[in-house]
PDB file of C-alpha atoms in Angstrom:
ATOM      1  CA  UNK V   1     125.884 124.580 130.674  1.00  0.00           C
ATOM      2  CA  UNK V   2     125.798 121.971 133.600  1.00  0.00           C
ATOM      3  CA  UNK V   3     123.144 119.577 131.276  1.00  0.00           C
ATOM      4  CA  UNK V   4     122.006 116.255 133.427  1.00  0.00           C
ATOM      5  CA  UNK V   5     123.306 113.153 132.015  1.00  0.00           C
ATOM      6  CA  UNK V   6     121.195 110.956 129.995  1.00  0.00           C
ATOM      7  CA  UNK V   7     121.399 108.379 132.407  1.00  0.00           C
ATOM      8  CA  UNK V   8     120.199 110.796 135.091  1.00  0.00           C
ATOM      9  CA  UNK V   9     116.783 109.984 136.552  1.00  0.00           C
ATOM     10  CA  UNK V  10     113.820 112.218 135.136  1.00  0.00           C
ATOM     11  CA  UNK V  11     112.344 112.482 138.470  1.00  0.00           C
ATOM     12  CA  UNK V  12     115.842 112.679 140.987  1.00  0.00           C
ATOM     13  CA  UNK V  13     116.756 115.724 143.264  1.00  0.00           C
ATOM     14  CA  UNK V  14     116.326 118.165 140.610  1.00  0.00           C
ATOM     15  CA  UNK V  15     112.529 117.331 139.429  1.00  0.00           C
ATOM     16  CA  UNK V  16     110.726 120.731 140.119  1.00  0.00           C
ATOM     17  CA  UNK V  17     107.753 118.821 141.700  1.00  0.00           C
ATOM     18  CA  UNK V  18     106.073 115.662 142.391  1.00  0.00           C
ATOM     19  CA  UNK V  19     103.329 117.283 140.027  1.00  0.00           C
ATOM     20  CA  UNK V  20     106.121 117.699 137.399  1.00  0.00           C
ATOM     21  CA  UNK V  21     107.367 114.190 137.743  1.00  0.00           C
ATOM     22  CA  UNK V  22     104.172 112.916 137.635  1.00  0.00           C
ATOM     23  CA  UNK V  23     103.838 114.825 133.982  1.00  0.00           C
ATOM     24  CA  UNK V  24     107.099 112.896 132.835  1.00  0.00           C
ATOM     25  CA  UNK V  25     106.217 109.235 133.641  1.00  0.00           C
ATOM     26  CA  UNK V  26     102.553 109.776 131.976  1.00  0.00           C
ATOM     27  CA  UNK V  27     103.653 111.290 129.380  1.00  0.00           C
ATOM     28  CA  UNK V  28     106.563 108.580 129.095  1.00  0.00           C
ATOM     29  CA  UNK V  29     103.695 106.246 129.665  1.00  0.00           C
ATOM     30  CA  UNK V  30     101.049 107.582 127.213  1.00  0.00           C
ATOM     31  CA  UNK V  31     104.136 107.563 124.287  1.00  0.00           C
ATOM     32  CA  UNK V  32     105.115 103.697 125.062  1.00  0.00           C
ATOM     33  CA  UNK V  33     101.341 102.620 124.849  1.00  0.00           C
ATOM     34  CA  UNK V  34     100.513 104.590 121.473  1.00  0.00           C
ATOM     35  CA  UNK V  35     104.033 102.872 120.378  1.00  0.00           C
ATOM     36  CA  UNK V  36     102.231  99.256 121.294  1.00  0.00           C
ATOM     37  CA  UNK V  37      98.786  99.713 119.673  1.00  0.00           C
ATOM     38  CA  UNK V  38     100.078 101.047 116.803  1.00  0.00           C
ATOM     39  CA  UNK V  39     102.676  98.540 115.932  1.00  0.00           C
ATOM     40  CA  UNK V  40     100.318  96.301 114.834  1.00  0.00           C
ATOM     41  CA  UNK V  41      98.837  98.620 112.093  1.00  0.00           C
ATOM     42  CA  UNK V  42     102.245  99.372 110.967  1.00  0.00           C
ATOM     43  CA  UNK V  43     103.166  95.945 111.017  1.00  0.00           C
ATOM     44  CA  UNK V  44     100.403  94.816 108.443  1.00  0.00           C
ATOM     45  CA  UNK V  45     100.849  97.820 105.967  1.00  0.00           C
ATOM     46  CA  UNK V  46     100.768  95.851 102.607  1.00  0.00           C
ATOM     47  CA  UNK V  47     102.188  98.043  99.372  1.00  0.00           C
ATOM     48  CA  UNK V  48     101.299  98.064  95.765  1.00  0.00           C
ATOM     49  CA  UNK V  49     103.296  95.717  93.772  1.00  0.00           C
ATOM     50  CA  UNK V  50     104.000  97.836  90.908  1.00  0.00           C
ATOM     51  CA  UNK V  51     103.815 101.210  92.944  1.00  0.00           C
ATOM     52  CA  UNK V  52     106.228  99.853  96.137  1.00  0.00           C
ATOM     53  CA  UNK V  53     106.253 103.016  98.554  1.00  0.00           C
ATOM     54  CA  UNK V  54     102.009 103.640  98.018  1.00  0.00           C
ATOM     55  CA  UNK V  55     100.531 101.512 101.059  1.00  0.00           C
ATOM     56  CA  UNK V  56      97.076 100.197 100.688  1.00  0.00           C
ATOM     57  CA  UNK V  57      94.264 101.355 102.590  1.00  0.00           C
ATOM     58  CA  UNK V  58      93.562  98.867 105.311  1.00  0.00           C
ATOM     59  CA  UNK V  59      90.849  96.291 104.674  1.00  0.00           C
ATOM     60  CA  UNK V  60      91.682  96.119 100.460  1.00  0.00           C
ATOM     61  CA  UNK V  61      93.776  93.868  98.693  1.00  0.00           C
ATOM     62  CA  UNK V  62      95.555  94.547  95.273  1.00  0.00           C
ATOM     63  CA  UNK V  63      93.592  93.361  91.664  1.00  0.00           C
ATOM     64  CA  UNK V  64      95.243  92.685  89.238  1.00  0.00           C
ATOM     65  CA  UNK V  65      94.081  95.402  87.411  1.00  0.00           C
ATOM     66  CA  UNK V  66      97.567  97.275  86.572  1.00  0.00           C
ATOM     67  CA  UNK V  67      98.853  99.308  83.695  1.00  0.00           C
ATOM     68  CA  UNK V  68     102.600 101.435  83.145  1.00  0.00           C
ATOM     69  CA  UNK V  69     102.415 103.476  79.870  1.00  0.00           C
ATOM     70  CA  UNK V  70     105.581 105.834  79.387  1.00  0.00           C
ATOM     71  CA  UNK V  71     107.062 108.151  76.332  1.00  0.00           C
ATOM     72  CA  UNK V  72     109.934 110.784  76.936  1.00  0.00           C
ATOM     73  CA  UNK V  73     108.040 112.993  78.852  1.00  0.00           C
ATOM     74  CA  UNK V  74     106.129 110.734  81.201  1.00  0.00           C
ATOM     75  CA  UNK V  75     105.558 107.392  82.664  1.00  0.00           C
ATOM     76  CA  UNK V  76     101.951 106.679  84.136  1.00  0.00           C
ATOM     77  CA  UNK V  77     101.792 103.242  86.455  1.00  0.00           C
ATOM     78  CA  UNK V  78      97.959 102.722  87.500  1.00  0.00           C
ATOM     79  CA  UNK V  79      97.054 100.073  90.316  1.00  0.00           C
ATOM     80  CA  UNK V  80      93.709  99.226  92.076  1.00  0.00           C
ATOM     81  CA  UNK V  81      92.931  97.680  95.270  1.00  0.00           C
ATOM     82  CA  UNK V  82      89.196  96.479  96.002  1.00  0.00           C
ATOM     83  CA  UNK V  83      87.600  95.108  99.317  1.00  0.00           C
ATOM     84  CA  UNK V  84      84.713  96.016 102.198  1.00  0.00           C
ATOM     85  CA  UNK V  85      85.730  99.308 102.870  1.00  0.00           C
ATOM     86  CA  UNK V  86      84.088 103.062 103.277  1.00  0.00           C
ATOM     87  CA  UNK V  87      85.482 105.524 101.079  1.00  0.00           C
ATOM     88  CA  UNK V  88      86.385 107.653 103.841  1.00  0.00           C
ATOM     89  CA  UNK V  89      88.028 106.245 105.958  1.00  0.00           C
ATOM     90  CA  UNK V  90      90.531 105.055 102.887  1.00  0.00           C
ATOM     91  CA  UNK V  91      90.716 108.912 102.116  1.00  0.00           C
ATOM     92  CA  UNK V  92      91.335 109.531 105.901  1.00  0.00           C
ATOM     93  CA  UNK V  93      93.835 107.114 105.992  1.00  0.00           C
ATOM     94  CA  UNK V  94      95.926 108.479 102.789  1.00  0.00           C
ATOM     95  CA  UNK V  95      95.890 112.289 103.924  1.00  0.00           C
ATOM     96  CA  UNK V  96      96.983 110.544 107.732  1.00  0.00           C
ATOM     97  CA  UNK V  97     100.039 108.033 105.648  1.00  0.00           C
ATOM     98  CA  UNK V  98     100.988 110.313 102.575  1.00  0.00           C
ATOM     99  CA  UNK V  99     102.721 113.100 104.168  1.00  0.00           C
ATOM    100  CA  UNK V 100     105.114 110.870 105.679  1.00  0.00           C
ATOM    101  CA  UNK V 101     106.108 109.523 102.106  1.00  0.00           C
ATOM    102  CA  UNK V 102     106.830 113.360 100.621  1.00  0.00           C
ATOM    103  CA  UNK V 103     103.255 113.806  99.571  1.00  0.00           C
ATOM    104  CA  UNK V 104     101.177 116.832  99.725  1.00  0.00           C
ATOM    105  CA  UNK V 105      97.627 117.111  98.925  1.00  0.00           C
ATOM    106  CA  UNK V 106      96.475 119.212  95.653  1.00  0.00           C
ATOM    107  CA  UNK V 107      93.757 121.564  97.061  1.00  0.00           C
ATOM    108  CA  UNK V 108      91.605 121.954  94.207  1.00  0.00           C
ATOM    109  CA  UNK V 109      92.208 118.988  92.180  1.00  0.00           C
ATOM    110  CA  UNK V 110      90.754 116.094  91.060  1.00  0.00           C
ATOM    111  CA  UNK V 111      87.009 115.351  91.117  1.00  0.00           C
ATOM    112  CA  UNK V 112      84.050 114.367  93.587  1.00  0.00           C
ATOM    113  CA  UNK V 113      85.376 110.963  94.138  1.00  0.00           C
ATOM    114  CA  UNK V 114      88.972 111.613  93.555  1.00  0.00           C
ATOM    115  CA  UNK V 115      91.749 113.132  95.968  1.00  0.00           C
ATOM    116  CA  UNK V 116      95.332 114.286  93.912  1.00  0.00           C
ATOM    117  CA  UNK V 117      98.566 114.599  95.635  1.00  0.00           C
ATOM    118  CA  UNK V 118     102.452 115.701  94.422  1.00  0.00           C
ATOM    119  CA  UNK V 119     105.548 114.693  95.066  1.00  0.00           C
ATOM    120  CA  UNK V 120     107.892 116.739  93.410  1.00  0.00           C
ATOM    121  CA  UNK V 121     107.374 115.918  89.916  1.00  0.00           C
ATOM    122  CA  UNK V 122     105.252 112.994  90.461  1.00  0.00           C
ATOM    123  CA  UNK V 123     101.403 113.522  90.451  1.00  0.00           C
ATOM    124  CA  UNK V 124      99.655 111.229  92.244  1.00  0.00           C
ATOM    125  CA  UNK V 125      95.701 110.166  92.257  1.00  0.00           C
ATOM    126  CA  UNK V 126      93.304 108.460  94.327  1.00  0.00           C
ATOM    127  CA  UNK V 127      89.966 107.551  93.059  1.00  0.00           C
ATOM    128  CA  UNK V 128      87.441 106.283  95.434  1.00  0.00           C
ATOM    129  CA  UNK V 129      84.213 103.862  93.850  1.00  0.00           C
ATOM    130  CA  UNK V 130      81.870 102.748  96.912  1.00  0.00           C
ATOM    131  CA  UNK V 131      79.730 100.024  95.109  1.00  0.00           C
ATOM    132  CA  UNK V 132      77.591  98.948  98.823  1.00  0.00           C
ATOM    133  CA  UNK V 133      80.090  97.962 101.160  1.00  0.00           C
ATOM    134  CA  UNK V 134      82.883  97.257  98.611  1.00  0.00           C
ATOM    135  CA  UNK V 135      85.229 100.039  97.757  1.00  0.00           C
ATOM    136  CA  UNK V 136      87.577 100.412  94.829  1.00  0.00           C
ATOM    137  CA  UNK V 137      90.522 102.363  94.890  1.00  0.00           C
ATOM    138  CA  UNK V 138      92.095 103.320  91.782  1.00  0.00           C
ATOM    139  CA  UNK V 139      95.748 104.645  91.675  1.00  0.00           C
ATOM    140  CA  UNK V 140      97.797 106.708  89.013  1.00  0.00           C
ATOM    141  CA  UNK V 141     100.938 108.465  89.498  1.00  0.00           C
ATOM    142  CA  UNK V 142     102.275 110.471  86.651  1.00  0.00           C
ATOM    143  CA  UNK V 143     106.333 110.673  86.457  1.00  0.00           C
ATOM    144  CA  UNK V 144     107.430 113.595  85.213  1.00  0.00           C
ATOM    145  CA  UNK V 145     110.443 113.626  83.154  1.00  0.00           C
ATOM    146  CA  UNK V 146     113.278 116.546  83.916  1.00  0.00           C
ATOM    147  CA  UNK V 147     113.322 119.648  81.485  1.00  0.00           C
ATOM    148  CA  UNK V 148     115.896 118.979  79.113  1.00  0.00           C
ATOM    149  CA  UNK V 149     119.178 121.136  79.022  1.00  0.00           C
TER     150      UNK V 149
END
């Protein structure tokens, strides 16, 4: 196949039409900007301490409410995070973020105010407390061990 070079010019001799050119550097254009105002979101993603790859909801900071409890079969670490905040727009945020970590939401679990996802065998759950304007999240994630041999 006689592929154009990288370095070839999207919109040279062999652009279909000015319209289709046009598409290119817009769409080139669009990308780049989306890149630029979301940086800055990206940027100030803070993580739980004790949970490192769960980011927390913009607008919250950690507590120091934290727990780990863990036998042979499981390990439980809990973490809050409390601040002005809406309830959903945190939950809005976590089924945007999670999906990019490995997690998948549990249709069907968890309660009014709480949203459940799993990562292989890691369970992990969000609860959501709106006291006025502040909002509490609460988050457990439930290690698994492996079946045994």
């Amino acid at each position: 196949a006689n592929w154009p070079s990288a370095s070839a010019p999207a919109c040279g001799a062999r652009a279909a039409s000015a319209k289709a050119c046009y598409a290119v550097a817009m769409s080139r254009f669009v990308f780049a900007a989306a890149l630029i105002w979301a940086a800055p979101a990206f940027a100030e993603t803070n993580y739980f301490a004790q949970i490192d790859d769960l980011p927390i909801a913009p607008g919250l900071e950690e507590t120091t409410d934290r727990f780990e409890f863990s036998n042979e079969a499981v390990r439980v670490l809990g973490s809050s995070a409390r601040g002005p905040g809406n309830a959903e727009h945190a939950r809005a945020f976590y089924q945007a973020a999670l999906p990019a970590l490995g997690w998948a939401l549990s249709i069907g679990s968890g309660g009014e105010n709480e949203t459940v996802y799993i990562r292989n065998r890691e369970q992990l759950s969000l609860s959501f407390v709106q006291r006025g304007s502040e909002l509490e999240v609460n988050a457990l994630v439930f290690y698994r061990a492996p079946p045994r041999d």
